Tab-separated table of C-alpha atoms and ligand atoms in Angstrom:
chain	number	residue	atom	x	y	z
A	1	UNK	CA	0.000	0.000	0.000
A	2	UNK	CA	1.189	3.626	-0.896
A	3	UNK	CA	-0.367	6.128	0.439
A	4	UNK	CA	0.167	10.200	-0.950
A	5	UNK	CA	-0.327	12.800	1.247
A	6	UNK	CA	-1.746	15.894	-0.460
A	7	UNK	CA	-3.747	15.850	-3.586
A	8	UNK	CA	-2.685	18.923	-5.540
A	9	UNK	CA	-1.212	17.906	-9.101
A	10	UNK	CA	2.112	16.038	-8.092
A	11	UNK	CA	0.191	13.873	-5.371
A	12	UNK	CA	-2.388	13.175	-8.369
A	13	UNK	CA	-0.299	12.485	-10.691
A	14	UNK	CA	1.456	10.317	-8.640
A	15	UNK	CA	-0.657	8.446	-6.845
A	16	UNK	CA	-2.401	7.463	-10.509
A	17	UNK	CA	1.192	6.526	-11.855
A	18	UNK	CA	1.797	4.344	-9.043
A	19	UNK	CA	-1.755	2.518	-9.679
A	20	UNK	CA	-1.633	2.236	-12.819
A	21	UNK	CA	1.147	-0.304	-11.723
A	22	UNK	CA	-0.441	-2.054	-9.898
A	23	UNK	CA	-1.404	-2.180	-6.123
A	24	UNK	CA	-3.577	-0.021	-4.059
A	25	UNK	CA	-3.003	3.916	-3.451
A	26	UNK	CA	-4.502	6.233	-0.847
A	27	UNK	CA	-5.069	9.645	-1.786
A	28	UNK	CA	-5.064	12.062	1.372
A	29	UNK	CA	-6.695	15.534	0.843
A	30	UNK	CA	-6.971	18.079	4.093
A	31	UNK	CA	-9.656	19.452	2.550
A	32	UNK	CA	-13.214	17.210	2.693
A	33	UNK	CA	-15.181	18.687	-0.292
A	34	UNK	CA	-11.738	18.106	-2.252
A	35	UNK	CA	-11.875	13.972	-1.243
A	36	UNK	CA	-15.783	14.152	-2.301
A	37	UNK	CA	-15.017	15.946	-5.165
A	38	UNK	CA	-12.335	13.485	-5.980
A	39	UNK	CA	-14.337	10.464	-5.160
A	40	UNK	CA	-17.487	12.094	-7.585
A	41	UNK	CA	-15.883	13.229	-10.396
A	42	UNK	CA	-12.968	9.884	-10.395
A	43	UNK	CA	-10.482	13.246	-11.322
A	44	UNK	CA	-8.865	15.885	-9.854
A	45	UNK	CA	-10.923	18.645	-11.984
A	46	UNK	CA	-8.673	21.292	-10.342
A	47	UNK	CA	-4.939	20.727	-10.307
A	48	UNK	CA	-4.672	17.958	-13.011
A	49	UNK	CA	-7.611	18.169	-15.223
A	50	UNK	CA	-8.439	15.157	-17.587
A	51	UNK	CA	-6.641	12.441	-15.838
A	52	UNK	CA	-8.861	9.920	-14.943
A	53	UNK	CA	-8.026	8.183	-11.699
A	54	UNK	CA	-7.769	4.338	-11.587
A	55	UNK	CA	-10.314	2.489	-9.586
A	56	UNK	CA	-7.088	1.533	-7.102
A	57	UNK	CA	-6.828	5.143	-6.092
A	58	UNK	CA	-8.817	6.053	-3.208
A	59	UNK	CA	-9.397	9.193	-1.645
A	60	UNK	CA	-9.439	9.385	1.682
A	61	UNK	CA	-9.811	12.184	4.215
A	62	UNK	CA	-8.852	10.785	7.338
A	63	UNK	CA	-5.165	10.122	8.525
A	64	UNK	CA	-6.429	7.480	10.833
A	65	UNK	CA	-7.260	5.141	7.736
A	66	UNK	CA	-3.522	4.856	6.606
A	67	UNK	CA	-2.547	1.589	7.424
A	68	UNK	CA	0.778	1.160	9.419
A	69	UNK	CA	2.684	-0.884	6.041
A	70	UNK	CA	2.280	1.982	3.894
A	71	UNK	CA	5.042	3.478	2.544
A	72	UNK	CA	4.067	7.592	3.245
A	73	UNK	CA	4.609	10.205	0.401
A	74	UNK	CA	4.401	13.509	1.378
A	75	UNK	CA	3.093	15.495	-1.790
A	76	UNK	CA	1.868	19.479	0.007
A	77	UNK	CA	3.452	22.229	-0.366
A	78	UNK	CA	6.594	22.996	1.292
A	79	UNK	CA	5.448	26.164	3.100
A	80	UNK	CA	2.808	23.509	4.765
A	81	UNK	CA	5.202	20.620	5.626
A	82	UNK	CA	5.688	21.452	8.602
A	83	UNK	CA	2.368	22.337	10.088
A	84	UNK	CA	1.144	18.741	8.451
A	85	UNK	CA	3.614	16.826	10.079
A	86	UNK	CA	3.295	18.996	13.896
A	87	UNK	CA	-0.536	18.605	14.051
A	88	UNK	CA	-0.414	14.792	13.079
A	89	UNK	CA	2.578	13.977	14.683
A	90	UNK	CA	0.907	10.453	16.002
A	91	UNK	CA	0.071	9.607	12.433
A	92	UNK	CA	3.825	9.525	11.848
A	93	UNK	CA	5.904	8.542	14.453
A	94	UNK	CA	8.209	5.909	13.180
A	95	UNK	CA	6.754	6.155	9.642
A	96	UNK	CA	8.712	5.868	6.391
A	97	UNK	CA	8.113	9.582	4.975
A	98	UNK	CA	9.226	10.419	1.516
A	99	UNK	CA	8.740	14.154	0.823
A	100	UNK	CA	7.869	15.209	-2.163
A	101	UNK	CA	7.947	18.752	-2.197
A	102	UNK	CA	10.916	20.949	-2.968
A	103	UNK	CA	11.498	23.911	-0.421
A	104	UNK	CA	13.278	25.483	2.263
A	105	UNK	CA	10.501	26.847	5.150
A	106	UNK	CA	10.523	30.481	5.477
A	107	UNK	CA	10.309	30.034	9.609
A	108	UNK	CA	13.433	27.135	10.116
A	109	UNK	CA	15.142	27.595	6.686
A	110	UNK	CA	15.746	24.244	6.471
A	111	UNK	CA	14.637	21.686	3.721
A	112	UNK	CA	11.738	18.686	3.597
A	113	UNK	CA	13.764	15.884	5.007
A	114	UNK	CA	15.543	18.012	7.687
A	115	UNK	CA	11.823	19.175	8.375
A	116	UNK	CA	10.813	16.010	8.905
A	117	UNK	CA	13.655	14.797	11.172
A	118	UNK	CA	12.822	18.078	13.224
A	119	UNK	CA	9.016	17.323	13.562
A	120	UNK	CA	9.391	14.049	14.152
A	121	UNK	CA	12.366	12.670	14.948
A	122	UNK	CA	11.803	8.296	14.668
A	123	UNK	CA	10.350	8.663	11.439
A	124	UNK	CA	12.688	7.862	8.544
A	125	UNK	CA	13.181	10.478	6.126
A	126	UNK	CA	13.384	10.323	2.047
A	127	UNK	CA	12.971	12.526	-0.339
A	128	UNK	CA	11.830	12.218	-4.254
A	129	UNK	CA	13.205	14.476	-6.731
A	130	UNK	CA	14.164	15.482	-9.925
A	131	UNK	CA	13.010	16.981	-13.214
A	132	UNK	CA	9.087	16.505	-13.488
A	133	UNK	CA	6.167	17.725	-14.236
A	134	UNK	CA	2.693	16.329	-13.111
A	135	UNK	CA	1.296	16.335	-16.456
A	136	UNK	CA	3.941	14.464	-17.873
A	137	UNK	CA	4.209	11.635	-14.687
A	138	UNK	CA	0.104	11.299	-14.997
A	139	UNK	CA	0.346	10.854	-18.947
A	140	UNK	CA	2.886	8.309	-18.560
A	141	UNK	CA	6.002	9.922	-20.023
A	142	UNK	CA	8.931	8.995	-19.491
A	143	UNK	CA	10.490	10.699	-16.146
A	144	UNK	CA	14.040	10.082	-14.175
A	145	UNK	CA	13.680	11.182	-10.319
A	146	UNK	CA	16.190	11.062	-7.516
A	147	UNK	CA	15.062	8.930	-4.090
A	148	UNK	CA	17.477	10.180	-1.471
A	149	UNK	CA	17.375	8.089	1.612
A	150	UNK	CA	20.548	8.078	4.341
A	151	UNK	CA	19.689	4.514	5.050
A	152	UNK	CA	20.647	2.494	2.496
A	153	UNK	CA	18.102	-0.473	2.456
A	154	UNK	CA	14.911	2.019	3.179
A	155	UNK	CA	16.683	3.791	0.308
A	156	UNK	CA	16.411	0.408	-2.362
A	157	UNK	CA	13.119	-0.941	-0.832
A	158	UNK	CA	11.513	2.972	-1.844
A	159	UNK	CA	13.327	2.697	-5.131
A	160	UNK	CA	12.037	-0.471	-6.117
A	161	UNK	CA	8.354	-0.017	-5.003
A	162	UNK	CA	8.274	3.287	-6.426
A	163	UNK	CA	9.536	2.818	-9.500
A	164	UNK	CA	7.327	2.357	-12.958
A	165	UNK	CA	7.820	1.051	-15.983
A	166	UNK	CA	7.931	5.227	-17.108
A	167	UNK	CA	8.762	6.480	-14.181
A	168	UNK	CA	12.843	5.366	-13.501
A	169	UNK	CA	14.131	6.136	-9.913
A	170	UNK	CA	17.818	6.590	-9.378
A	171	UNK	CA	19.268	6.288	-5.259
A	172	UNK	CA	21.277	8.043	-3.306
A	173	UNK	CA	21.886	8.587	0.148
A	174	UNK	CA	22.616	11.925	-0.097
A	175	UNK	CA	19.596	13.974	1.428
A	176	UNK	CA	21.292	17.040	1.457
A	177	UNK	CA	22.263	17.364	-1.918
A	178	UNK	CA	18.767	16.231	-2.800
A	179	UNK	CA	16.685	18.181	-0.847
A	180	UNK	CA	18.375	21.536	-1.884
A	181	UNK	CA	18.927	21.266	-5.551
A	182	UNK	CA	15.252	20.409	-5.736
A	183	UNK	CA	14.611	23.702	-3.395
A	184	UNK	CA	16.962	26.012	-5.023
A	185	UNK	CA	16.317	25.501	-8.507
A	186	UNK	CA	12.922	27.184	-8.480
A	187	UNK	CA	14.691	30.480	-7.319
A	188	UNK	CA	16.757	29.974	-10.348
A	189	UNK	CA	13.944	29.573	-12.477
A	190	UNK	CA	12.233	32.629	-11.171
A	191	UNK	CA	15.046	34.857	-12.456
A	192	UNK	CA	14.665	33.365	-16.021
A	193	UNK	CA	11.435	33.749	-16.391
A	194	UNK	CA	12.081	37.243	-15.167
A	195	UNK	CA	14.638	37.655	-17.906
A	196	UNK	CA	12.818	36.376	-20.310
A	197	UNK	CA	9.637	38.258	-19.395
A	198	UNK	CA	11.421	41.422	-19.637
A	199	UNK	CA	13.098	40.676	-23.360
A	200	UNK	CA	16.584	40.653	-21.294
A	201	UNK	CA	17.731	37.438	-23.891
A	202	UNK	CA	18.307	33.680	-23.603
A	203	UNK	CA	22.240	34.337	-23.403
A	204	UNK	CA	21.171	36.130	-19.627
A	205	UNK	CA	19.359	33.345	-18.895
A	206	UNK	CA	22.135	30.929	-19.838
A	207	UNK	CA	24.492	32.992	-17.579
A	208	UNK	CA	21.903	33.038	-14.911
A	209	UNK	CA	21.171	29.596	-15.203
A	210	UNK	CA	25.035	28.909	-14.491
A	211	UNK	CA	25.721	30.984	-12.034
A	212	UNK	CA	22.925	30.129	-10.322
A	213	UNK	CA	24.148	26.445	-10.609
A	214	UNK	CA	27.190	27.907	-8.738
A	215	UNK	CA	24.939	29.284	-6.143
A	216	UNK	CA	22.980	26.272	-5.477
A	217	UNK	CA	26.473	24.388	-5.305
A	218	UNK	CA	28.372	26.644	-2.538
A	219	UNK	CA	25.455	26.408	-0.380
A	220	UNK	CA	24.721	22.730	-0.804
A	221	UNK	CA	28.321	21.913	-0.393
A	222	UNK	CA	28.704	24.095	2.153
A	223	UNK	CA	25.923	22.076	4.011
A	224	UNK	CA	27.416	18.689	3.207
A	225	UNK	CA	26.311	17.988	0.056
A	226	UNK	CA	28.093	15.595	-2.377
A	227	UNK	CA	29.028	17.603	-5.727
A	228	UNK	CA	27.868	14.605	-7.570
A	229	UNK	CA	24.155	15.125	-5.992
A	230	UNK	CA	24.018	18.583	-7.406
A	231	UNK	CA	25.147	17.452	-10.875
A	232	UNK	CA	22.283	14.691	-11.344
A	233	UNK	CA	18.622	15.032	-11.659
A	234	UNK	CA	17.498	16.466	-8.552
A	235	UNK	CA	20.034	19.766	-9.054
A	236	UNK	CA	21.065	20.335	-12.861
A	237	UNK	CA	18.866	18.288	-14.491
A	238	UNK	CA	15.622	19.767	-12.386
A	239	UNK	CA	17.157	23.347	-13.232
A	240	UNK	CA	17.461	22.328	-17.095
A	241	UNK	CA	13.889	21.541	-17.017
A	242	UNK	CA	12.746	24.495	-14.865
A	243	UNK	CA	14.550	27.184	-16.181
A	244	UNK	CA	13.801	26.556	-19.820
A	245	UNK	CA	9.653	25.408	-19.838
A	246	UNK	CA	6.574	27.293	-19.558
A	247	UNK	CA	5.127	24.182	-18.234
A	248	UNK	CA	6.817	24.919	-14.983
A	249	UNK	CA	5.008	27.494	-12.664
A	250	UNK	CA	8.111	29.224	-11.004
A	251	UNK	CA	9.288	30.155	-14.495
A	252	UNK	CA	5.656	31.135	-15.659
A	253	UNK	CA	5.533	33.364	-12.543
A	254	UNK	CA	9.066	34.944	-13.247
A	255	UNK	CA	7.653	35.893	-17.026
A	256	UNK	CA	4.917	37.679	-14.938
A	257	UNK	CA	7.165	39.833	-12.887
A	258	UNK	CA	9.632	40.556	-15.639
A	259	UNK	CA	6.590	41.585	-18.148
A	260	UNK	CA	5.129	43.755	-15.354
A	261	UNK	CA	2.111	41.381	-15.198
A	262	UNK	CA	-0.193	40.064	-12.572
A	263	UNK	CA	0.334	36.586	-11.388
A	264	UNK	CA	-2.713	34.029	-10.382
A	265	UNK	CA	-1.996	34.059	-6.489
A	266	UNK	CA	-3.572	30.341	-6.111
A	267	UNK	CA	-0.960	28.849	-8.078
A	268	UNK	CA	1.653	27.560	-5.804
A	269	UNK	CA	5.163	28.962	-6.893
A	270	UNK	CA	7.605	27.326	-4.123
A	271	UNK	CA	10.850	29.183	-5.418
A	272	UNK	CA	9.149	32.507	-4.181
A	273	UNK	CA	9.033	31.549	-0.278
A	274	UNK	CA	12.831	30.003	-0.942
A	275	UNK	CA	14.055	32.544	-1.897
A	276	UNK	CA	13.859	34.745	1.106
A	277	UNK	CA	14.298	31.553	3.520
A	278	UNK	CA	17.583	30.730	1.589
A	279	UNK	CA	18.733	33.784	1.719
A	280	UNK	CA	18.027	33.884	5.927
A	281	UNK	CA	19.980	30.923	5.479
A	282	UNK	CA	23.134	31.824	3.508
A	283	UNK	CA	23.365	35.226	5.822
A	284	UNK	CA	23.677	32.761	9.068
A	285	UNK	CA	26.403	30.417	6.577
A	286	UNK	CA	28.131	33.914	5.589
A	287	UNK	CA	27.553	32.379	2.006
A	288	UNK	CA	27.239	34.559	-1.430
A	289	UNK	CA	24.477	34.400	-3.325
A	290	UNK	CA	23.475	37.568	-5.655
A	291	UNK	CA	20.809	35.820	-7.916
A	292	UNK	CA	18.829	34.854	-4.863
A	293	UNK	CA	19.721	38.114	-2.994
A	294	UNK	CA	18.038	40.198	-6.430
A	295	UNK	CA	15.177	37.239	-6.935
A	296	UNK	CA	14.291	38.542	-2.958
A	297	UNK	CA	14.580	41.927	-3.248
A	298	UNK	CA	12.296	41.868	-6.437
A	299	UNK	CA	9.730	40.498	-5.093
A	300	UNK	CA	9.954	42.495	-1.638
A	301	UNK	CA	9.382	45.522	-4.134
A	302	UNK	CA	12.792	46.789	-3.093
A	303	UNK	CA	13.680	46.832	-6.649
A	304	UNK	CA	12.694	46.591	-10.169
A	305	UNK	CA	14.090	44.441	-12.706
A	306	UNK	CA	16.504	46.633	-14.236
A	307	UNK	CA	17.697	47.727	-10.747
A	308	UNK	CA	17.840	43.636	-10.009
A	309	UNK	CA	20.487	43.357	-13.682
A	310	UNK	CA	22.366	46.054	-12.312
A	311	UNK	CA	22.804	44.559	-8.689
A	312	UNK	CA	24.276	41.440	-10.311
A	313	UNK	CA	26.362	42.989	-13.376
A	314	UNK	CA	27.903	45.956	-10.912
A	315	UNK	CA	29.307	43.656	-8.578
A	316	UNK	CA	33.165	43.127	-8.347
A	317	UNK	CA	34.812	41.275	-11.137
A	318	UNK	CA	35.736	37.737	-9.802
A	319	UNK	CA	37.186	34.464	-11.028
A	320	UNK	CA	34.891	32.013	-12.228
B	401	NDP	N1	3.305	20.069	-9.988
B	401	NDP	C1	4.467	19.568	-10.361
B	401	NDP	O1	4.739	19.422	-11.568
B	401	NDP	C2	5.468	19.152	-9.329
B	401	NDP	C3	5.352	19.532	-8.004
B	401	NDP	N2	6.307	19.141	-7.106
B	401	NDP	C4	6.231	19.597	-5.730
B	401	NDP	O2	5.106	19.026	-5.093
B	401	NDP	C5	4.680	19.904	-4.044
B	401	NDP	C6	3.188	20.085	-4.175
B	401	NDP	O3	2.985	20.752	-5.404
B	401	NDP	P1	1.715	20.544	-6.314
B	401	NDP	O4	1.063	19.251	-6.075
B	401	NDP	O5	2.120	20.855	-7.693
B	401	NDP	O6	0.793	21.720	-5.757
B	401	NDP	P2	-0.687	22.118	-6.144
B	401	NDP	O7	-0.727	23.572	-6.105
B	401	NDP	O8	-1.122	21.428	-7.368
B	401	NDP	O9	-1.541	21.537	-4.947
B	401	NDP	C7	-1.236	21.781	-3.630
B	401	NDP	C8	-2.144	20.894	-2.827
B	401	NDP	O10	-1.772	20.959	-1.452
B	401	NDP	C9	-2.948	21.120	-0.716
B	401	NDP	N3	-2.691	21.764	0.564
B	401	NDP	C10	-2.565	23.070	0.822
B	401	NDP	N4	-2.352	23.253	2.127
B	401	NDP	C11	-2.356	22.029	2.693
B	401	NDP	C12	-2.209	21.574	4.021
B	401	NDP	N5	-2.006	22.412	5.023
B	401	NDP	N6	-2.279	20.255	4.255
B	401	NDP	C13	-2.490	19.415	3.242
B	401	NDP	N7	-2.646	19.770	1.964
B	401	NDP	C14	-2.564	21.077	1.692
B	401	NDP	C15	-3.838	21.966	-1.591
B	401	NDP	O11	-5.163	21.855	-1.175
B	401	NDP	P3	-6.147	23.115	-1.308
B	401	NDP	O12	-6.329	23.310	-2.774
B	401	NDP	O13	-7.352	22.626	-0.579
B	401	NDP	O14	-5.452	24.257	-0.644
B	401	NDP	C16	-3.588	21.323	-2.943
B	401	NDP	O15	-4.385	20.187	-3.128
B	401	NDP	C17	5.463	21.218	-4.218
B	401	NDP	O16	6.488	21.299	-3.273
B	401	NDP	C18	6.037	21.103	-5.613
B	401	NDP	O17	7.281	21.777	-5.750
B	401	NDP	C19	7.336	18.346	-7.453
B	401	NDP	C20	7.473	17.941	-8.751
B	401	NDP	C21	6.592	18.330	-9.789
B	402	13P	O1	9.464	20.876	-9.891
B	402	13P	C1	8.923	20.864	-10.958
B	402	13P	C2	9.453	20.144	-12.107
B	402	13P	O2	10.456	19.267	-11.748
B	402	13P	C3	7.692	21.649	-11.166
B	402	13P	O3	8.068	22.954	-11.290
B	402	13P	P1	7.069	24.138	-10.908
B	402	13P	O4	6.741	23.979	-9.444
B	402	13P	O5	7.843	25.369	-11.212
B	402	13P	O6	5.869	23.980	-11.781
């Protein structure tokens, strides 16, 4: 049994990948009408329109009903993590818990797995990461995600029972490495869409793409991370994919801000909460890093986006 926590598009999708498999899925939603809704219409009709969900998935609305083999995926957004796992601590203690959701919280600074280990400290923490969209997971294309795990056998247990014959899951034990390039990249993808937004040219979002890569690395590394972590899916090849699509929301948001345009406020863009929360963090590390320093002020209104350019092209000239 695998049950996902948190039935916004990435749980969906998901939750029907892993069904259409085989075995039986739980689908947990916080929000009642949402598990009626879901149990009505056999589809999420809001986050992942037109995906029928297989008669294995059920929605569910209370935590109680998760049996205590289930493997736990933990599919909200980051900003909610915590909150989740405080007020349902019993649900979880001693619980396999893969996050799904790529973050830093704005109050701790601190990523999904370390969130976890803070909230509730005998649970096992994994993480699952890497370049994907919902859409593509729920239509079956062909994805490559990152399970981090520090224990090695949870680690290969999650990666076999997770993995699909679409849906290929690399291991690693590195958390660290996971849980940040999968949290910094959005911030990353922010500024492009900025760039691009404001007609600023794909050779300043190649620059920003790699410098930002630079960024992600000192503080990862800087944390513990392995350098190899940041090169695979869940850091370069989740910033490829994120920096360069409008099917990704962070980017979509960026073209917002850089053409001077409103932005749907229901759509959850994680790499705007980051931003400031990795920025707390690299001040307490002493660490440099402009492109999330300008994404931050930005959006804090303390600058435009030509102002932002400027902050970032003024600033001493430095090896690479
Ligand atoms: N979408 C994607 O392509 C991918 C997303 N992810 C990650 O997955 C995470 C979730 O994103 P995604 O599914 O896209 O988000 P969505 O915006 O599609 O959905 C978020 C879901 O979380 C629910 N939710 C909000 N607050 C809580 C809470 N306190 N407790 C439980 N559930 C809550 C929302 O319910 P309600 O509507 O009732 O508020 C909604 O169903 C993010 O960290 C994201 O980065 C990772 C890879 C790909
Ligand atoms: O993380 C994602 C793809 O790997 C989804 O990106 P967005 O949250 O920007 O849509």
């Amino acid at each position: 049994m695998i049950s996902v926590l948190g039935a916004g598009a990435f749980g969906t999708a998901v939750a029907v990948s892993l069904a259409r498999n085989g075995g039986s899925v739980q689908l947990w939603a916080h929000d009642p009408a949402h598990v009626e809704a879901l149990r009505q219409a056999r589809e999420n009709v809001l986050r992942l329109p037109g995906v029928p969900l297989p008669d294995n998935v059920e929605p569910i609305e209370r935590l109680d009903d998760v049996p205590p083999e289930a493997v736990i995926l933990l599919a909200v957004p980051m900003q909610t993590l915590r909150h989740l796992l405080q007020d349902n601590a019993e649900h979880f203690l001693a619980r396999t818990l893969v996050a799904c959701c790529k973050g830093m919280d704005l109050k701790t600074h601190v990523g999904p797995v370390q969130t976890i280990s803070d909230c509730v400290p005998t649970a096992m923490p994994a993480i699952l990461t890497g370049p994907s969209f919902a859409a593509d997971i729920a239509h079956g294309l062909p994805t490559a995600l990152t399970l981090a795990c520090r224990d090695e056998r949870v680690g290969k247990a999650l990666q076999q029972s997770l993995t699909t014959p679409n849906l290929r899951i690399y291991r690693t034990t590195d958390t660290i490495g996971a849980e940040l390039g999968g949290a910094l990249k959005n911030v990353i993808a922010i500024a492009c869409g900025v760039v691009i937004g404001a007609r600023l040219g794909d050779s300043a979002r190649a620059a920003l793409m790699t410098r930002g890569y630079a960024e992600m690395q000192r503080m990862a590394l800087r944390l513990g991370a392995k350098p190899e972590t940041l090169a695979g899916l869940s850091g370069f090849g989740d910033l490829a994919l994120t920096c360069t699509s409008e099917g990704s929301r962070n980017f979509r948001f960026g073209l917002s801000l850089g053409q001077g345009e409103p932005f749907d406020t229901d759509v959850t863009v994680e790499g705007a909460a980051t931003a400031r929360a990795a920025l707390a963090r690299a001040r307490e590390l002493g660490i440099e890093m402009p492109i999330t320093g300008a994404v931050t002020a930005l959006l804090d209104g303390q600058v435009d986006v030509r102002q932002a350019m400027d902050m970032l092209l003024s600033r001493p000239l430095k090896d690479e």
